[in-house]
Coordinates of C-alpha atoms in Angstrom, one line a residue:
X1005 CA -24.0 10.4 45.8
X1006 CA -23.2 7.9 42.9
X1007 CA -19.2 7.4 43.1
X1008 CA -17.4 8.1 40.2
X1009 CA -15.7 5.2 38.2
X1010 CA -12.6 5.8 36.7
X1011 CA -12.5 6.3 32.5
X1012 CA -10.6 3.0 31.2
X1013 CA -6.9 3.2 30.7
X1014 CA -5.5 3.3 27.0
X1015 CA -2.2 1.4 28.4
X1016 CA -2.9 -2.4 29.1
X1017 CA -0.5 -3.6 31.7
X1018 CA -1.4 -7.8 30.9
X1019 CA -1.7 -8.8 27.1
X1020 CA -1.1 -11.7 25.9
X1021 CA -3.3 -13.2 22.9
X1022 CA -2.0 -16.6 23.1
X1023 CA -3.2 -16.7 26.7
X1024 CA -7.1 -16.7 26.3
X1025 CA -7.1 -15.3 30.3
X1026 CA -5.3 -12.0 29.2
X1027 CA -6.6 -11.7 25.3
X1028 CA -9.9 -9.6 25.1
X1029 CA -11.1 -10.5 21.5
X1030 CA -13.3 -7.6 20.8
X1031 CA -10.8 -5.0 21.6
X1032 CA -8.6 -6.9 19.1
X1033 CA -10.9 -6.8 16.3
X1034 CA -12.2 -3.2 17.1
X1035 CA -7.9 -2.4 16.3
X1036 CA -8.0 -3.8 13.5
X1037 CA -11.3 -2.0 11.6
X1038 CA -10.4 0.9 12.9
X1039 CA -6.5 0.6 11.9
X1040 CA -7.9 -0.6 8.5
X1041 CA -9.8 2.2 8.0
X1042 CA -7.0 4.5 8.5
X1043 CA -4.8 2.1 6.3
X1044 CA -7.6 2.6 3.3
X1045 CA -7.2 6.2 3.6
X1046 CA -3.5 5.9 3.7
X1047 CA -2.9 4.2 0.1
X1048 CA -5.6 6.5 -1.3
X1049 CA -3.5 9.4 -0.3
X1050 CA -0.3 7.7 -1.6
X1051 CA -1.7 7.1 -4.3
X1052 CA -3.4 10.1 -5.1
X1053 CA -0.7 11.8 -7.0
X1054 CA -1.0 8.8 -9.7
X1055 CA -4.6 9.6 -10.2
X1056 CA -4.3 13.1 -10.0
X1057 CA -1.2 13.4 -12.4
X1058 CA -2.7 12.0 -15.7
X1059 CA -5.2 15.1 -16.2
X1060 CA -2.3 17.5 -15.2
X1061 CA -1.7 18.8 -18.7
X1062 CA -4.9 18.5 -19.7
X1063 CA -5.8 21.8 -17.3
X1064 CA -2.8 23.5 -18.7
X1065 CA 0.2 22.2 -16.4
X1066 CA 3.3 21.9 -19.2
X1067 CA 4.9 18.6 -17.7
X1068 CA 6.7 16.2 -20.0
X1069 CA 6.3 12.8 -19.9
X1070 CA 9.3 12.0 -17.7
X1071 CA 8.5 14.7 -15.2
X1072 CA 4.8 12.7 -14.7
X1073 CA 6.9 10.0 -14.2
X1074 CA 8.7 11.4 -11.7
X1075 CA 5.8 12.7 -10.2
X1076 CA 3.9 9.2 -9.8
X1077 CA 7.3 7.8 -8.5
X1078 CA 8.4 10.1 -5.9
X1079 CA 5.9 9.1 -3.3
X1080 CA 6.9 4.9 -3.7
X1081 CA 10.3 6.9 -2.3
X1082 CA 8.7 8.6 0.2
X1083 CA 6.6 5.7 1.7
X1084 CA 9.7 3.6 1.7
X1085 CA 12.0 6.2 3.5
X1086 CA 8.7 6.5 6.1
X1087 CA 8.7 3.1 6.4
X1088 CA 12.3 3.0 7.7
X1089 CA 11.2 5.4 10.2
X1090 CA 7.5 3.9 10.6
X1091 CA 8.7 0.6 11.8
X1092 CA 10.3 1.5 14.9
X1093 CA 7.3 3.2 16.3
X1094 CA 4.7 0.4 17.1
X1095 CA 6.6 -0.2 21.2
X1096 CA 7.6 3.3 21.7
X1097 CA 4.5 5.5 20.9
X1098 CA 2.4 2.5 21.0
X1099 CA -1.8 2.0 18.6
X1100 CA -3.8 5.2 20.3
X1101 CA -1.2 7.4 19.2
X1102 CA 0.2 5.8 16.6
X1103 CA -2.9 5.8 14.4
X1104 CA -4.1 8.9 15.8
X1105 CA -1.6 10.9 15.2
X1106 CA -0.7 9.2 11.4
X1107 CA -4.3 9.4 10.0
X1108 CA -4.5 13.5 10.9
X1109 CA -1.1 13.5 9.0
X1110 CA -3.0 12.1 6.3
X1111 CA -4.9 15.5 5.9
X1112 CA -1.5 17.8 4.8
X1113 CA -1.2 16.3 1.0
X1114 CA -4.8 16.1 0.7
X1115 CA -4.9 19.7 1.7
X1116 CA -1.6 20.1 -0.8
X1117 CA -3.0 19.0 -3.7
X1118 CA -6.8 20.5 -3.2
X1119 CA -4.7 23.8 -3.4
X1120 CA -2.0 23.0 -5.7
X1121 CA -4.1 21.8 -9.0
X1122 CA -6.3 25.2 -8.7
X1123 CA -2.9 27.0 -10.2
X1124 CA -1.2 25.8 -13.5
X1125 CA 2.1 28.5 -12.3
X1126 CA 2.3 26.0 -9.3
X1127 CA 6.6 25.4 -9.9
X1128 CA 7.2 21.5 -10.6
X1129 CA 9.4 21.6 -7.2
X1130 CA 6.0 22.3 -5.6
X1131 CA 4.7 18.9 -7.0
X1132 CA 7.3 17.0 -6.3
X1133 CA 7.3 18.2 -2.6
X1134 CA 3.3 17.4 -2.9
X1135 CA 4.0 14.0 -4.0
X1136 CA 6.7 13.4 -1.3
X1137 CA 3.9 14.3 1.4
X1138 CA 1.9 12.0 -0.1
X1139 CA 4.2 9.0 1.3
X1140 CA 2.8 9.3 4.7
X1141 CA 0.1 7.1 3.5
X1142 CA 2.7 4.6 2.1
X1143 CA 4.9 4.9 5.6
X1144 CA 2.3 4.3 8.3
X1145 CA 1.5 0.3 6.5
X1146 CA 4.8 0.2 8.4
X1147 CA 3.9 0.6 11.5
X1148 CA -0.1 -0.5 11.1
X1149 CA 1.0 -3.7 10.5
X1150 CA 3.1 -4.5 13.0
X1151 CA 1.4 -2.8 15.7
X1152 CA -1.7 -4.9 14.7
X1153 CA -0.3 -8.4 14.8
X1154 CA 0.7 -7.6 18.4
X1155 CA -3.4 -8.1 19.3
X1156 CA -3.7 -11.2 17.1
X1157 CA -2.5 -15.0 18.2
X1158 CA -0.6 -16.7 15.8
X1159 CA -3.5 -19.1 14.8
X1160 CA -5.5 -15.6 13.7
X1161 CA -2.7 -13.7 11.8
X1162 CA -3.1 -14.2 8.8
X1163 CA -6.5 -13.6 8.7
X1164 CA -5.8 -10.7 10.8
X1165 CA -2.9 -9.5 9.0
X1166 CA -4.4 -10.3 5.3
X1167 CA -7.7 -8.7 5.7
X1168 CA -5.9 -5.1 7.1
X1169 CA -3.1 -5.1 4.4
X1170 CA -6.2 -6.2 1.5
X1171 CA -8.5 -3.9 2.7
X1172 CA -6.0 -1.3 2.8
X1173 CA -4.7 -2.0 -0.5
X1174 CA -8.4 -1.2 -1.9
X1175 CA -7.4 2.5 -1.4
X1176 CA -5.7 2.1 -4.5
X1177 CA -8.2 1.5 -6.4
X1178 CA -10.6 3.4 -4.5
X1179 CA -8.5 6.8 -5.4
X1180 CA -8.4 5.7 -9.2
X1181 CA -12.1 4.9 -9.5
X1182 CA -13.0 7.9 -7.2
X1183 CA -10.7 10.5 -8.8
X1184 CA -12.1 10.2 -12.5
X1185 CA -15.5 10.3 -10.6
X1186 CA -15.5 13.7 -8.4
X1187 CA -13.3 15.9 -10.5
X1188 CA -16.5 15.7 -12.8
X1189 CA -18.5 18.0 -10.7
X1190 CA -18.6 20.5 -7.5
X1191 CA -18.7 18.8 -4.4
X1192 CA -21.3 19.8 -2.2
X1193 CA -20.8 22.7 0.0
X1194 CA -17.7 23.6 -2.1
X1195 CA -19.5 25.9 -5.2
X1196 CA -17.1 28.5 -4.6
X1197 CA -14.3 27.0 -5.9
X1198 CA -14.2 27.5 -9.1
X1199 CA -13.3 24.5 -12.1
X1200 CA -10.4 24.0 -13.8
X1201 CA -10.4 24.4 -17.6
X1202 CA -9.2 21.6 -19.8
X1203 CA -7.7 23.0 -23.5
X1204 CA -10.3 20.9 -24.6
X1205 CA -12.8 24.0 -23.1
X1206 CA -14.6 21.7 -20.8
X1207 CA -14.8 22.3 -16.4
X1208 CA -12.8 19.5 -14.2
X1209 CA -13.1 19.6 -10.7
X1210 CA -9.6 18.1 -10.3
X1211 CA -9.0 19.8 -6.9
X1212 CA -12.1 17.7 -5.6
X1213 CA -9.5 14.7 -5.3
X1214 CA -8.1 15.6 -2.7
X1215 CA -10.4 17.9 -1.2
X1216 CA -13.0 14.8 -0.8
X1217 CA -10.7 12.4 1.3
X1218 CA -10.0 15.6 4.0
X1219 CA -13.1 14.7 6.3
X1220 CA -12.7 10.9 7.1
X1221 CA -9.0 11.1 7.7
X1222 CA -10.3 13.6 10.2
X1223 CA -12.9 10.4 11.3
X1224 CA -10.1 8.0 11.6
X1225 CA -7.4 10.1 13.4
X1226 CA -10.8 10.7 16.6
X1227 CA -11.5 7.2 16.1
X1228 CA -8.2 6.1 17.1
X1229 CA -7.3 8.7 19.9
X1230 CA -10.6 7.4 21.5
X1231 CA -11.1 3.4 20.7
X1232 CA -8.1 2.2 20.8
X1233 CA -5.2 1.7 23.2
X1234 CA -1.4 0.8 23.4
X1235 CA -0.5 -3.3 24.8
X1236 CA 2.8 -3.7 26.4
X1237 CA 4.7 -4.6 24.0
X1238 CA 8.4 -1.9 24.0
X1239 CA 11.6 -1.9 22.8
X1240 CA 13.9 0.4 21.5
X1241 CA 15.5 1.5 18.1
X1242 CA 18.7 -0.3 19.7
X1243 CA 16.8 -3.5 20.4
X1244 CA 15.0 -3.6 17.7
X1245 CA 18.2 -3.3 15.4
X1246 CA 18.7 -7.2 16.0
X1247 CA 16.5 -8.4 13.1
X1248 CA 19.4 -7.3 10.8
X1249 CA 21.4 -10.3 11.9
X1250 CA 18.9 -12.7 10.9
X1251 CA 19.3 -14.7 7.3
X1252 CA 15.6 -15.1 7.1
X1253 CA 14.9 -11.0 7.0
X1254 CA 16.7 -10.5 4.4
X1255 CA 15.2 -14.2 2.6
X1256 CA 11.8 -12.5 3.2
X1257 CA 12.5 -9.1 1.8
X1258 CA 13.5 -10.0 -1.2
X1259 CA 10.6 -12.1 -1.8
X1260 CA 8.1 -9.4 -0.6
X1261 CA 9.8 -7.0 -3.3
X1262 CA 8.7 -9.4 -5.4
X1263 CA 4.8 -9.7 -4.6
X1264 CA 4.2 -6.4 -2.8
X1265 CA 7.1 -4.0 -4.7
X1266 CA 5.6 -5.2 -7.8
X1267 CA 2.0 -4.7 -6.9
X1268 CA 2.5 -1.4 -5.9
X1269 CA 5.1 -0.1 -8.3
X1270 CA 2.6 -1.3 -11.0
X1271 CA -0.1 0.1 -9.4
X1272 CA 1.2 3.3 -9.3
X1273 CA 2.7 3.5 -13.1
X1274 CA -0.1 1.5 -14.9
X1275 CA -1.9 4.2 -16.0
X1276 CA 1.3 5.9 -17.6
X1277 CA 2.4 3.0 -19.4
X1278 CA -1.1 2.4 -21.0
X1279 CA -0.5 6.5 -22.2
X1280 CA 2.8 5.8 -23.6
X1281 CA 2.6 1.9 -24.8
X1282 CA -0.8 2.6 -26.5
X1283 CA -2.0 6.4 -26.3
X1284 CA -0.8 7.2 -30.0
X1285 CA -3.1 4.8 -31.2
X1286 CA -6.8 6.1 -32.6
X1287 CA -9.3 5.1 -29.6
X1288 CA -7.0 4.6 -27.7
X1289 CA -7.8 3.1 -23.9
X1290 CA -8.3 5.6 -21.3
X1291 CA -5.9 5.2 -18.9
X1292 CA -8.2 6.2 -15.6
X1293 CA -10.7 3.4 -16.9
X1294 CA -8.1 0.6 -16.5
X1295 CA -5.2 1.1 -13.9
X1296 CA -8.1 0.4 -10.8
X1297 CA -8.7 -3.1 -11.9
X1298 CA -5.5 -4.9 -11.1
X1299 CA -4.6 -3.5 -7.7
X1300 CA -8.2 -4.0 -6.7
X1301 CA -8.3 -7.4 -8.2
X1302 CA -5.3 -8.2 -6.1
X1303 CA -5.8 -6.5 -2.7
X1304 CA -9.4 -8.7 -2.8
X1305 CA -7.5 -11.8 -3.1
X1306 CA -5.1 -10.9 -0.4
X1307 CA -8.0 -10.4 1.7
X1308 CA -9.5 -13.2 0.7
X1309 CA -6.9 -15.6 1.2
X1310 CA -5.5 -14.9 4.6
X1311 CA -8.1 -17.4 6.2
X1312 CA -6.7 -19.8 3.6
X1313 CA -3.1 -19.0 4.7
X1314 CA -4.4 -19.7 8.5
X1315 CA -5.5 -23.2 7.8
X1316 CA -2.6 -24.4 5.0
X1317 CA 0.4 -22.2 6.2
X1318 CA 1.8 -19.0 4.3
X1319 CA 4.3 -20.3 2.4
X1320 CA 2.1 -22.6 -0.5
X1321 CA 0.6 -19.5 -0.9
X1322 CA 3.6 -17.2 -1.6
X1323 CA 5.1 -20.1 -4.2
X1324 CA 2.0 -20.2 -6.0
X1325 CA 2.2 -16.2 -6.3
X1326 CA 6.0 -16.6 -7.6
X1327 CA 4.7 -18.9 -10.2
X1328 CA 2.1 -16.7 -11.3
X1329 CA 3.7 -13.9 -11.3
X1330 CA 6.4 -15.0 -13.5
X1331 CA 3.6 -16.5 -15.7
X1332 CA 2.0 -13.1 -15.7
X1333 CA 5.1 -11.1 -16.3
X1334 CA 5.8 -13.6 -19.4
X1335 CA 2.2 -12.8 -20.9
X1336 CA 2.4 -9.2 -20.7
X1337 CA 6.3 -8.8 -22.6
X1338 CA 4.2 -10.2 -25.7
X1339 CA 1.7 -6.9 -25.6
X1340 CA 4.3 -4.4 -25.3
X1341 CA 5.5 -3.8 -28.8
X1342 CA 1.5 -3.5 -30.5
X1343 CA 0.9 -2.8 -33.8
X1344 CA -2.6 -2.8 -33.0
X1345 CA -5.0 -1.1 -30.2
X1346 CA -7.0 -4.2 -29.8
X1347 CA -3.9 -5.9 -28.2
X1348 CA -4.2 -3.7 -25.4
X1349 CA -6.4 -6.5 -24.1
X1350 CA -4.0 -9.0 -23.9
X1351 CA -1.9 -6.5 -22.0
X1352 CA -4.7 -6.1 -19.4
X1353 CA -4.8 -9.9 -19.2
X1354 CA -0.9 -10.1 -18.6
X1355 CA -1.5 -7.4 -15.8
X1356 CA -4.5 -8.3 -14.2
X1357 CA -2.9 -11.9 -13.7
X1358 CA 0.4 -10.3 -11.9
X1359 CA -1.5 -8.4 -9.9
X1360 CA -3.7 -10.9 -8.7
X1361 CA -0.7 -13.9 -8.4
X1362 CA 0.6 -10.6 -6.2
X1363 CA -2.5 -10.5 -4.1
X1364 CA -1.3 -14.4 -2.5
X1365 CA 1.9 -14.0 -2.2
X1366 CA 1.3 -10.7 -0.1
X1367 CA -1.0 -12.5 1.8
X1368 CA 1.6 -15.7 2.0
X1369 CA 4.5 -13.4 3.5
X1370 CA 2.9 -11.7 5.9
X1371 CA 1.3 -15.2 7.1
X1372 CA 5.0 -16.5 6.9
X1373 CA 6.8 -14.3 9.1
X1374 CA 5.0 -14.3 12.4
X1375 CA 5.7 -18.1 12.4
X1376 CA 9.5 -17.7 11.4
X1377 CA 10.2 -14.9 14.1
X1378 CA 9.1 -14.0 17.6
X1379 CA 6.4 -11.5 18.0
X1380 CA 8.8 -8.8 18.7
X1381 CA 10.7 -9.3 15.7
X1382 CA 8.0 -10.5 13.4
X1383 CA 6.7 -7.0 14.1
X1384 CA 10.0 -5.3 12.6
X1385 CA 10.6 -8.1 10.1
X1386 CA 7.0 -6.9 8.4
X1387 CA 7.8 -3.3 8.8
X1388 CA 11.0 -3.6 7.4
X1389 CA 9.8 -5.8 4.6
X1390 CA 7.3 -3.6 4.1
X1391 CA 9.8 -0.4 3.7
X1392 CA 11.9 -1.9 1.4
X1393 CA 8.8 -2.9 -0.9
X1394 CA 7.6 0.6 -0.8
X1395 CA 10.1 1.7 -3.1
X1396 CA 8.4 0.1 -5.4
X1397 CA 6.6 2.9 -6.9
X1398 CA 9.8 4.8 -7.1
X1399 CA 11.9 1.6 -8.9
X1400 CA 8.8 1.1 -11.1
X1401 CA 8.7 4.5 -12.4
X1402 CA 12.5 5.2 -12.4
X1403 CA 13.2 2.0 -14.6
X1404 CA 10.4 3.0 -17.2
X1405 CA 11.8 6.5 -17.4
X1406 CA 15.1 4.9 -18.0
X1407 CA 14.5 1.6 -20.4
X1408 CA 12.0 0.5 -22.2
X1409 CA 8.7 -1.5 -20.9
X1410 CA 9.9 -4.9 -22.8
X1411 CA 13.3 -4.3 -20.9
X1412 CA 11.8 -3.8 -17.6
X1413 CA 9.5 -6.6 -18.1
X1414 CA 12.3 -9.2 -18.8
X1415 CA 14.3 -7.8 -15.6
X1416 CA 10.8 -9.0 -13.3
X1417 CA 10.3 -12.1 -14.8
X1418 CA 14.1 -12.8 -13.9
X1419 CA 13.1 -11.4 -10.5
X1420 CA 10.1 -13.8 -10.2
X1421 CA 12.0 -16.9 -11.0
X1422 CA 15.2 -16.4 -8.2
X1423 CA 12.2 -15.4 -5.7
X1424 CA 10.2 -18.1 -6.7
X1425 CA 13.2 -20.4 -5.8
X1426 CA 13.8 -18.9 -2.6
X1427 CA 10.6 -19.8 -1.6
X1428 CA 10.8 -23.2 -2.8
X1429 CA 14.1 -23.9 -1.2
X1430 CA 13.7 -22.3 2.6
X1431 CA 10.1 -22.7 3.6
X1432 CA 7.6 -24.5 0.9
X1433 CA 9.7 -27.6 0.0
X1434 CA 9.5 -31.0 2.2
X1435 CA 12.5 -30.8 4.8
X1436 CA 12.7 -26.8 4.2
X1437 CA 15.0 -25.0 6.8
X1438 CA 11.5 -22.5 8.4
X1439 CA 8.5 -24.8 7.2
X1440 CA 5.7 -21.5 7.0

């Protein structure tokens, strides 16, 4: 009689990756693939709505221009007010459930908007609750994130760190490139839901945008309940309130608003202020070929150079990204007034260049503040950082709906500049108070 052996246990009582005795490296990199995976899927559902929204009125949905707005903005609030609650769960429900749980989740505003397009009387409070669902995907980078670095030593997190949050910003772009694509035709298995009609008289498939994500958030939510496990790491809410009294969280969050909460609040309204900046102009750019370009630009360089961050510290990093943004922010104020379509392409230059200067300094931070805190608290410093850039969206598209994109553009270059010194002055310059 063979004797039965005893399934593994998904709680690790001994963890310790700066102790090579306790640290099993391939259950560290299995955590983060599959925790990236779920990530992906998470910024393609937050950012579904500002894929989906553009080709609203073009199937007969009678939204104005500031309600759009609204609509693309409201998850950026939504992830942010997840991430407040996101970042407290990495030591009490611990990875297995953690992603588990988050990436089913994932499935209710897919489901929500599959449904929701297919009826033009769907009330605008409807959307707006749609897009609000939507924020899961923004809130669980909150708690990925930390609960990853917790299986990385410091020598490997900003590779580890970079390549998750890079990888997972591609679902940005993945959404915008893969909306435009399947709302073009039935998706297989699915010919009994009927198109959508466009007042142009032509068949969209616009329900397929949400519909087509359903089945690998599905994948990811089995994949973490039966790979992955919890390390004992724990705390409470209570002791995990004590990042709040350092200087250095609050230094750090106001420079990730800066790379981060204008990377994603750009990502999210690009496509709307190509509409309204250029749109009344005869061939004018279509929006859905554009607004993919920049986030993906900038979530492969802050894949790219988290190695880089590794081997020459975060900090260089995130002062070249202040920089550039600011150089980038500059460019763009110049395109924002045309009198002339073909300026649209310095626009997309002033963009692109922001997004990608956005790309270091995201991978810079987040290299940065698991050498300026412990592990425990460089876990809540990234998910708090992380919340309070989420809003991103939501500031983006508020301030557009509220002044003028020259206006707006001024107020981030101003932004750039006083986080650009920041940086400088605690952690890039010789001498500098947390050398990162």
């Amino acid at each position: 009689m063979s004797a039965i052996t005893s399934p593994a246990p998904v709680d690790l009582t001994t963890w310790d990756p700066e102790n090579e005795a306790t640290w099993d490296s391939r259950l560290a990199w299995r955590t983060l693939w599959i925790t990236t995976y779920s990530l992906l899927l998470g910024f393609a559902t937050w950012y579904l709505v500002s894929a989906i929204a553009p080709r609203l009125t073009a199937i007969g949905f009678d939204l104005s221009t500031v309600q759009l707005y609204w609509l693309a903005a409201i998850p950026g609030l939504a992830g942010g007010l997840l991430r407040f609650g996101y970042m407290f769960l990495p030591p009490i429900v611990g990875t297995r459930r953690l992603i588990g749980w988050s990436s089913l989740l994932l499935a209710l505003p897919m489901i929500g908007w599959t449904l929701a397009v297919r009826d033009t009387s769907t009330p605008y409070w409807v959307l707006l609750a749609l897009a609000f669902s939507a924020g899961i995907g923004g809130g669980v980078f909150a708690g990925y994130m930390p609960s990853t670095s917790y299986f990385f030593p410091k020598r490997l997190q900003g590779t580890a760190l970079g390549l998750q949050a890079g990888i997972g910003n591609f679902g940005i772009g993945l959404v915008q490139v893969l909306v435009p694509w399947v709302i073009g035709f039935g998706l297989f298995g699915t010919w009994f839901l009927d198109p959508q009609t466009t007042t142009a008289g032509a068949n969209m498939w616009l329900h397929n945008g949400g519909l087509v994500l359903i089945p690998w958030a599905v994948l990811a939510s089995i994949l973490g309940f039966v790979f992955l496990k919890r390390v004992p790491v724990k705390a409470n809410i209570r002791e995990q309130m004590d990042i709040f009294r350092l200087k250095h969280t609050w230094i750090m969050t106001a420079i990730y608003m800066m790379t981060f909460g204008a990377y994603a609040g750009l990502a999210a309204q690009m496509g709307l202020i190509i509409v309204n900046v250029y749109g009344g102009f005869e061939n004018a750019p279509d929006p859905l070929t554009y607004a993919w370009i920049g986030p993906a630009v900038g979530a492969a360089v802050r894949a790219a150079s988290g190695p880089l961050c590794d081997r020459f510290g975060g900090a260089p990093f995130t002062l070249i990204s202040g920089i550039g943004m600011t150089a980038g922010t500059i460019l763009t104020l110049f395109f924002l007034t045309p009198t002339d379509v073909n300026e649209f392409w310095g626009f997309l230059a002033g963009m692109i260049t922001i997004f990608v200067f956005a790309g270091f300094g995201n991978a810079g931070t987040f290299k940065q503040m698991p050498m300026i805190f412990p592990k425990r608290q460089a876990g809540g410093v990234v998910g708090f950082t992380s919340a309070v850039a989420a809003f991103g969206p939501f500031i983006v598209g508020m301030a557009l709906s509220a002044v003028s994109p020259t206006v707006f553009f001024v107020v981030c270059a101003v932004w750039c500049v006083l986080c650009t010194g920041l940086t400088w002055w605690f952690y890039a310059r010789p001498g500098a108070e947390a050398k990162s």
